[in-house]
PDB file of N, CA and C in Angstrom:
ATOM      1  N   UNK A   1      20.930  11.253 -36.430  1.00  0.00           N
ATOM      2  CA  UNK A   1      19.563  11.602 -36.710  1.00  0.00           C
ATOM      3  C   UNK A   1      18.815  11.681 -35.413  1.00  0.00           C
ATOM      4  N   UNK A   2      17.709  12.365 -35.433  1.00  0.00           N
ATOM      5  CA  UNK A   2      16.893  12.515 -34.231  1.00  0.00           C
ATOM      6  C   UNK A   2      16.159  11.185 -33.976  1.00  0.00           C
ATOM      7  N   UNK A   3      15.560  11.066 -32.815  1.00  0.00           N
ATOM      8  CA  UNK A   3      14.800   9.863 -32.481  1.00  0.00           C
ATOM      9  C   UNK A   3      13.650   9.676 -33.479  1.00  0.00           C
ATOM     10  N   UNK A   4      12.930  10.740 -33.849  1.00  0.00           N
ATOM     11  CA  UNK A   4      11.833  10.648 -34.777  1.00  0.00           C
ATOM     12  C   UNK A   4      12.288  10.164 -36.145  1.00  0.00           C
ATOM     13  N   UNK A   5      13.452  10.658 -36.598  1.00  0.00           N
ATOM     14  CA  UNK A   5      14.001  10.228 -37.887  1.00  0.00           C
ATOM     15  C   UNK A   5      14.429   8.757 -37.839  1.00  0.00           C
ATOM     16  N   UNK A   6      14.992   8.354 -36.737  1.00  0.00           N
ATOM     17  CA  UNK A   6      15.411   6.949 -36.589  1.00  0.00           C
ATOM     18  C   UNK A   6      14.179   6.045 -36.557  1.00  0.00           C
ATOM     19  N   UNK A   7      13.145   6.443 -35.861  1.00  0.00           N
ATOM     20  CA  UNK A   7      11.909   5.652 -35.792  1.00  0.00           C
ATOM     21  C   UNK A   7      11.281   5.515 -37.197  1.00  0.00           C
ATOM     22  N   UNK A   8      11.277   6.598 -37.953  1.00  0.00           N
ATOM     23  CA  UNK A   8      10.720   6.555 -39.318  1.00  0.00           C
ATOM     24  C   UNK A   8      11.576   5.619 -40.199  1.00  0.00           C
ATOM     25  N   UNK A   9      12.889   5.704 -40.095  1.00  0.00           N
ATOM     26  CA  UNK A   9      13.758   4.825 -40.870  1.00  0.00           C
ATOM     27  C   UNK A   9      13.534   3.362 -40.511  1.00  0.00           C
ATOM     28  N   UNK A  10      13.385   3.099 -39.234  1.00  0.00           N
ATOM     29  CA  UNK A  10      13.138   1.728 -38.761  1.00  0.00           C
ATOM     30  C   UNK A  10      11.835   1.202 -39.353  1.00  0.00           C
ATOM     31  N   UNK A  11      10.760   1.999 -39.274  1.00  0.00           N
ATOM     32  CA  UNK A  11       9.472   1.565 -39.809  1.00  0.00           C
ATOM     33  C   UNK A  11       9.492   1.345 -41.309  1.00  0.00           C
ATOM     34  N   UNK A  12      10.161   2.237 -42.045  1.00  0.00           N
ATOM     35  CA  UNK A  12      10.266   2.108 -43.511  1.00  0.00           C
ATOM     36  C   UNK A  12      11.042   0.854 -43.880  1.00  0.00           C
ATOM     37  N   UNK A  13      12.111   0.570 -43.149  1.00  0.00           N
ATOM     38  CA  UNK A  13      12.920  -0.594 -43.431  1.00  0.00           C
ATOM     39  C   UNK A  13      12.135  -1.871 -43.103  1.00  0.00           C
ATOM     40  N   UNK A  14      11.398  -1.860 -42.017  1.00  0.00           N
ATOM     41  CA  UNK A  14      10.575  -3.015 -41.671  1.00  0.00           C
ATOM     42  C   UNK A  14       9.546  -3.335 -42.754  1.00  0.00           C
ATOM     43  N   UNK A  15       8.964  -2.267 -43.345  1.00  0.00           N
ATOM     44  CA  UNK A  15       8.017  -2.453 -44.428  1.00  0.00           C
ATOM     45  C   UNK A  15       8.671  -3.148 -45.631  1.00  0.00           C
ATOM     46  N   UNK A  16       9.920  -2.742 -45.942  1.00  0.00           N
ATOM     47  CA  UNK A  16      10.653  -3.332 -47.074  1.00  0.00           C
ATOM     48  C   UNK A  16      10.994  -4.797 -46.798  1.00  0.00           C
ATOM     49  N   UNK A  17      11.247  -5.135 -45.559  1.00  0.00           N
ATOM     50  CA  UNK A  17      11.657  -6.502 -45.211  1.00  0.00           C
ATOM     51  C   UNK A  17      10.493  -7.443 -45.009  1.00  0.00           C
ATOM     52  N   UNK A  18       9.286  -6.945 -44.979  1.00  0.00           N
ATOM     53  CA  UNK A  18       8.143  -7.775 -44.540  1.00  0.00           C
ATOM     54  C   UNK A  18       7.938  -8.993 -45.422  1.00  0.00           C
ATOM     55  N   UNK A  19       8.172  -8.912 -46.746  1.00  0.00           N
ATOM     56  CA  UNK A  19       7.950 -10.069 -47.628  1.00  0.00           C
ATOM     57  C   UNK A  19       9.097 -11.073 -47.554  1.00  0.00           C
ATOM     58  N   UNK A  20      10.316 -10.616 -47.562  1.00  0.00           N
ATOM     59  CA  UNK A  20      11.489 -11.492 -47.542  1.00  0.00           C
ATOM     60  C   UNK A  20      12.217 -11.354 -46.229  1.00  0.00           C
ATOM     61  N   UNK A  21      11.494 -11.241 -45.139  1.00  0.00           N
ATOM     62  CA  UNK A  21      12.116 -10.913 -43.851  1.00  0.00           C
ATOM     63  C   UNK A  21      13.055 -12.014 -43.393  1.00  0.00           C
ATOM     64  N   UNK A  22      14.311 -11.677 -43.238  1.00  0.00           N
ATOM     65  CA  UNK A  22      15.237 -12.612 -42.610  1.00  0.00           C
ATOM     66  C   UNK A  22      15.026 -12.614 -41.099  1.00  0.00           C
ATOM     67  N   UNK A  23      15.760 -13.439 -40.410  1.00  0.00           N
ATOM     68  CA  UNK A  23      15.580 -13.548 -38.958  1.00  0.00           C
ATOM     69  C   UNK A  23      16.382 -12.427 -38.300  1.00  0.00           C
ATOM     70  N   UNK A  24      15.867 -11.198 -38.403  1.00  0.00           N
ATOM     71  CA  UNK A  24      16.523 -10.040 -37.805  1.00  0.00           C
ATOM     72  C   UNK A  24      15.495  -9.171 -37.123  1.00  0.00           C
ATOM     73  N   UNK A  25      16.008  -8.303 -36.256  1.00  0.00           N
ATOM     74  CA  UNK A  25      15.124  -7.304 -35.616  1.00  0.00           C
ATOM     75  C   UNK A  25      15.839  -5.968 -35.753  1.00  0.00           C
ATOM     76  N   UNK A  26      15.101  -4.922 -36.082  1.00  0.00           N
ATOM     77  CA  UNK A  26      15.666  -3.589 -36.161  1.00  0.00           C
ATOM     78  C   UNK A  26      15.473  -2.894 -34.816  1.00  0.00           C
ATOM     79  N   UNK A  27      16.535  -2.300 -34.321  1.00  0.00           N
ATOM     80  CA  UNK A  27      16.435  -1.586 -33.056  1.00  0.00           C
ATOM     81  C   UNK A  27      17.042  -0.209 -33.178  1.00  0.00           C
ATOM     82  N   UNK A  28      16.472   0.759 -32.461  1.00  0.00           N
ATOM     83  CA  UNK A  28      17.013   2.118 -32.426  1.00  0.00           C
ATOM     84  C   UNK A  28      17.952   2.205 -31.254  1.00  0.00           C
ATOM     85  N   UNK A  29      19.166   2.721 -31.496  1.00  0.00           N
ATOM     86  CA  UNK A  29      20.186   2.813 -30.456  1.00  0.00           C
ATOM     87  C   UNK A  29      20.802   4.201 -30.485  1.00  0.00           C
ATOM     88  N   UNK A  30      21.438   4.616 -29.396  1.00  0.00           N
ATOM     89  CA  UNK A  30      22.170   5.867 -29.405  1.00  0.00           C
ATOM     90  C   UNK A  30      23.294   5.827 -30.451  1.00  0.00           C
ATOM     91  N   UNK A  31      23.599   6.961 -31.043  1.00  0.00           N
ATOM     92  CA  UNK A  31      24.611   7.000 -32.093  1.00  0.00           C
ATOM     93  C   UNK A  31      26.040   6.894 -31.558  1.00  0.00           C
ATOM     94  N   UNK A  32      26.306   7.540 -30.430  1.00  0.00           N
ATOM     95  CA  UNK A  32      27.671   7.485 -29.852  1.00  0.00           C
ATOM     96  C   UNK A  32      28.000   6.075 -29.409  1.00  0.00           C
ATOM     97  N   UNK A  33      29.190   5.598 -29.775  1.00  0.00           N
ATOM     98  CA  UNK A  33      29.608   4.237 -29.487  1.00  0.00           C
ATOM     99  C   UNK A  33      29.605   3.986 -27.978  1.00  0.00           C
ATOM    100  N   UNK A  34      30.086   4.926 -27.183  1.00  0.00           N
ATOM    101  CA  UNK A  34      30.108   4.723 -25.723  1.00  0.00           C
ATOM    102  C   UNK A  34      28.674   4.554 -25.195  1.00  0.00           C
ATOM    103  N   UNK A  35      27.726   5.341 -25.712  1.00  0.00           N
ATOM    104  CA  UNK A  35      26.332   5.202 -25.291  1.00  0.00           C
ATOM    105  C   UNK A  35      25.740   3.876 -25.795  1.00  0.00           C
ATOM    106  N   UNK A  36      26.134   3.469 -27.027  1.00  0.00           N
ATOM    107  CA  UNK A  36      25.676   2.227 -27.584  1.00  0.00           C
ATOM    108  C   UNK A  36      26.102   1.057 -26.758  1.00  0.00           C
ATOM    109  N   UNK A  37      27.375   1.049 -26.287  1.00  0.00           N
ATOM    110  CA  UNK A  37      27.877  -0.054 -25.474  1.00  0.00           C
ATOM    111  C   UNK A  37      27.065  -0.173 -24.191  1.00  0.00           C
ATOM    112  N   UNK A  38      26.805   0.939 -23.544  1.00  0.00           N
ATOM    113  CA  UNK A  38      26.013   0.922 -22.323  1.00  0.00           C
ATOM    114  C   UNK A  38      24.595   0.408 -22.601  1.00  0.00           C
ATOM    115  N   UNK A  39      24.017   0.882 -23.695  1.00  0.00           N
ATOM    116  CA  UNK A  39      22.658   0.435 -24.089  1.00  0.00           C
ATOM    117  C   UNK A  39      22.645  -1.053 -24.343  1.00  0.00           C
ATOM    118  N   UNK A  40      23.627  -1.559 -25.087  1.00  0.00           N
ATOM    119  CA  UNK A  40      23.632  -2.972 -25.475  1.00  0.00           C
ATOM    120  C   UNK A  40      23.875  -3.907 -24.268  1.00  0.00           C
ATOM    121  N   UNK A  41      24.545  -3.387 -23.252  1.00  0.00           N
ATOM    122  CA  UNK A  41      24.725  -4.172 -22.020  1.00  0.00           C
ATOM    123  C   UNK A  41      23.363  -4.357 -21.331  1.00  0.00           C
ATOM    124  N   UNK A  42      22.497  -3.358 -21.437  1.00  0.00           N
ATOM    125  CA  UNK A  42      21.184  -3.391 -20.818  1.00  0.00           C
ATOM    126  C   UNK A  42      20.162  -4.105 -21.694  1.00  0.00           C
ATOM    127  N   UNK A  43      20.328  -4.010 -23.023  1.00  0.00           N
ATOM    128  CA  UNK A  43      19.338  -4.476 -23.991  1.00  0.00           C
ATOM    129  C   UNK A  43      19.090  -5.991 -23.917  1.00  0.00           C
ATOM    130  N   UNK A  44      17.828  -6.342 -23.856  1.00  0.00           N
ATOM    131  CA  UNK A  44      17.384  -7.694 -24.027  1.00  0.00           C
ATOM    132  C   UNK A  44      16.148  -7.601 -24.913  1.00  0.00           C
ATOM    133  N   UNK A  45      15.950  -8.587 -25.751  1.00  0.00           N
ATOM    134  CA  UNK A  45      14.820  -8.504 -26.695  1.00  0.00           C
ATOM    135  C   UNK A  45      13.482  -8.326 -25.952  1.00  0.00           C
ATOM    136  N   UNK A  46      13.331  -8.959 -24.808  1.00  0.00           N
ATOM    137  CA  UNK A  46      12.070  -8.876 -24.095  1.00  0.00           C
ATOM    138  C   UNK A  46      11.849  -7.531 -23.358  1.00  0.00           C
ATOM    139  N   UNK A  47      12.891  -6.734 -23.188  1.00  0.00           N
ATOM    140  CA  UNK A  47      12.707  -5.437 -22.513  1.00  0.00           C
ATOM    141  C   UNK A  47      12.834  -4.254 -23.485  1.00  0.00           C
ATOM    142  N   UNK A  48      12.981  -4.551 -24.799  1.00  0.00           N
ATOM    143  CA  UNK A  48      13.191  -3.494 -25.760  1.00  0.00           C
ATOM    144  C   UNK A  48      11.868  -2.787 -26.126  1.00  0.00           C
ATOM    145  N   UNK A  49      11.931  -1.483 -26.093  1.00  0.00           N
ATOM    146  CA  UNK A  49      10.894  -0.610 -26.649  1.00  0.00           C
ATOM    147  C   UNK A  49      11.657   0.450 -27.414  1.00  0.00           C
ATOM    148  N   UNK A  50      11.064   0.978 -28.500  1.00  0.00           N
ATOM    149  CA  UNK A  50      11.778   1.934 -29.318  1.00  0.00           C
ATOM    150  C   UNK A  50      12.322   3.130 -28.534  1.00  0.00           C
ATOM    151  N   UNK A  51      11.554   3.594 -27.575  1.00  0.00           N
ATOM    152  CA  UNK A  51      11.961   4.807 -26.849  1.00  0.00           C
ATOM    153  C   UNK A  51      12.948   4.500 -25.711  1.00  0.00           C
ATOM    154  N   UNK A  52      13.294   3.243 -25.502  1.00  0.00           N
ATOM    155  CA  UNK A  52      14.308   2.894 -24.480  1.00  0.00           C
ATOM    156  C   UNK A  52      15.632   3.561 -24.711  1.00  0.00           C
ATOM    157  N   UNK A  53      15.998   3.748 -25.995  1.00  0.00           N
ATOM    158  CA  UNK A  53      17.254   4.362 -26.332  1.00  0.00           C
ATOM    159  C   UNK A  53      17.382   5.783 -25.823  1.00  0.00           C
ATOM    160  N   UNK A  54      16.255   6.436 -25.596  1.00  0.00           N
ATOM    161  CA  UNK A  54      16.290   7.836 -25.118  1.00  0.00           C
ATOM    162  C   UNK A  54      16.964   7.923 -23.743  1.00  0.00           C
ATOM    163  N   UNK A  55      16.937   6.882 -22.965  1.00  0.00           N
ATOM    164  CA  UNK A  55      17.533   6.898 -21.641  1.00  0.00           C
ATOM    165  C   UNK A  55      19.059   6.823 -21.667  1.00  0.00           C
ATOM    166  N   UNK A  56      19.609   6.393 -22.814  1.00  0.00           N
ATOM    167  CA  UNK A  56      21.056   6.128 -22.861  1.00  0.00           C
ATOM    168  C   UNK A  56      21.833   7.121 -23.715  1.00  0.00           C
ATOM    169  N   UNK A  57      21.170   7.986 -24.433  1.00  0.00           N
ATOM    170  CA  UNK A  57      21.854   8.910 -25.352  1.00  0.00           C
ATOM    171  C   UNK A  57      22.302  10.183 -24.644  1.00  0.00           C
ATOM    172  N   UNK A  58      23.580  10.489 -24.799  1.00  0.00           N
ATOM    173  CA  UNK A  58      24.092  11.729 -24.177  1.00  0.00           C
ATOM    174  C   UNK A  58      24.085  12.919 -25.154  1.00  0.00           C
ATOM    175  N   UNK A  59      23.851  12.642 -26.436  1.00  0.00           N
ATOM    176  CA  UNK A  59      23.840  13.769 -27.395  1.00  0.00           C
ATOM    177  C   UNK A  59      22.550  13.815 -28.224  1.00  0.00           C
ATOM    178  N   UNK A  60      21.546  13.027 -27.859  1.00  0.00           N
ATOM    179  CA  UNK A  60      20.219  13.028 -28.532  1.00  0.00           C
ATOM    180  C   UNK A  60      20.322  12.721 -30.023  1.00  0.00           C
ATOM    181  N   UNK A  61      21.257  11.837 -30.387  1.00  0.00           N
ATOM    182  CA  UNK A  61      21.363  11.403 -31.777  1.00  0.00           C
ATOM    183  C   UNK A  61      21.289   9.873 -31.765  1.00  0.00           C
ATOM    184  N   UNK A  62      20.666   9.309 -32.781  1.00  0.00           N
ATOM    185  CA  UNK A  62      20.336   7.876 -32.806  1.00  0.00           C
ATOM    186  C   UNK A  62      20.613   7.278 -34.177  1.00  0.00           C
ATOM    187  N   UNK A  63      20.679   5.935 -34.187  1.00  0.00           N
ATOM    188  CA  UNK A  63      20.828   5.241 -35.435  1.00  0.00           C
ATOM    189  C   UNK A  63      20.038   3.941 -35.333  1.00  0.00           C
ATOM    190  N   UNK A  64      19.852   3.257 -36.435  1.00  0.00           N
ATOM    191  CA  UNK A  64      19.102   2.004 -36.463  1.00  0.00           C
ATOM    192  C   UNK A  64      20.081   0.859 -36.693  1.00  0.00           C
ATOM    193  N   UNK A  65      20.048  -0.149 -35.848  1.00  0.00           N
ATOM    194  CA  UNK A  65      20.904  -1.314 -35.967  1.00  0.00           C
ATOM    195  C   UNK A  65      20.061  -2.560 -36.273  1.00  0.00           C
ATOM    196  N   UNK A  66      20.720  -3.505 -36.904  1.00  0.00           N
ATOM    197  CA  UNK A  66      20.112  -4.799 -37.143  1.00  0.00           C
ATOM    198  C   UNK A  66      20.568  -5.750 -36.051  1.00  0.00           C
ATOM    199  N   UNK A  67      19.654  -6.367 -35.369  1.00  0.00           N
ATOM    200  CA  UNK A  67      19.994  -7.342 -34.335  1.00  0.00           C
ATOM    201  C   UNK A  67      19.539  -8.707 -34.833  1.00  0.00           C
ATOM    202  N   UNK A  68      20.427  -9.695 -34.783  1.00  0.00           N
ATOM    203  CA  UNK A  68      20.080 -11.057 -35.184  1.00  0.00           C
ATOM    204  C   UNK A  68      19.234 -11.679 -34.102  1.00  0.00           C
ATOM    205  N   UNK A  69      18.115 -12.304 -34.489  1.00  0.00           N
ATOM    206  CA  UNK A  69      17.222 -12.924 -33.510  1.00  0.00           C
ATOM    207  C   UNK A  69      17.815 -14.261 -33.077  1.00  0.00           C
TER     208      UNK A  69
END
């Protein structure tokens, strides 16, 4: 999915989780596993911004992952 689609999915899922929210964080990551690995090596909760994934994607496709806090 495109970055805009991934951002929309993230926001919609966050709205659904708001009442019964478990201890998780939704993050947008590159879709390709090789790009994801590079992104996750860099990723820290305090440096995460939704558009950070744009720097790591080689095919401009993204997905939403659940990160345990």
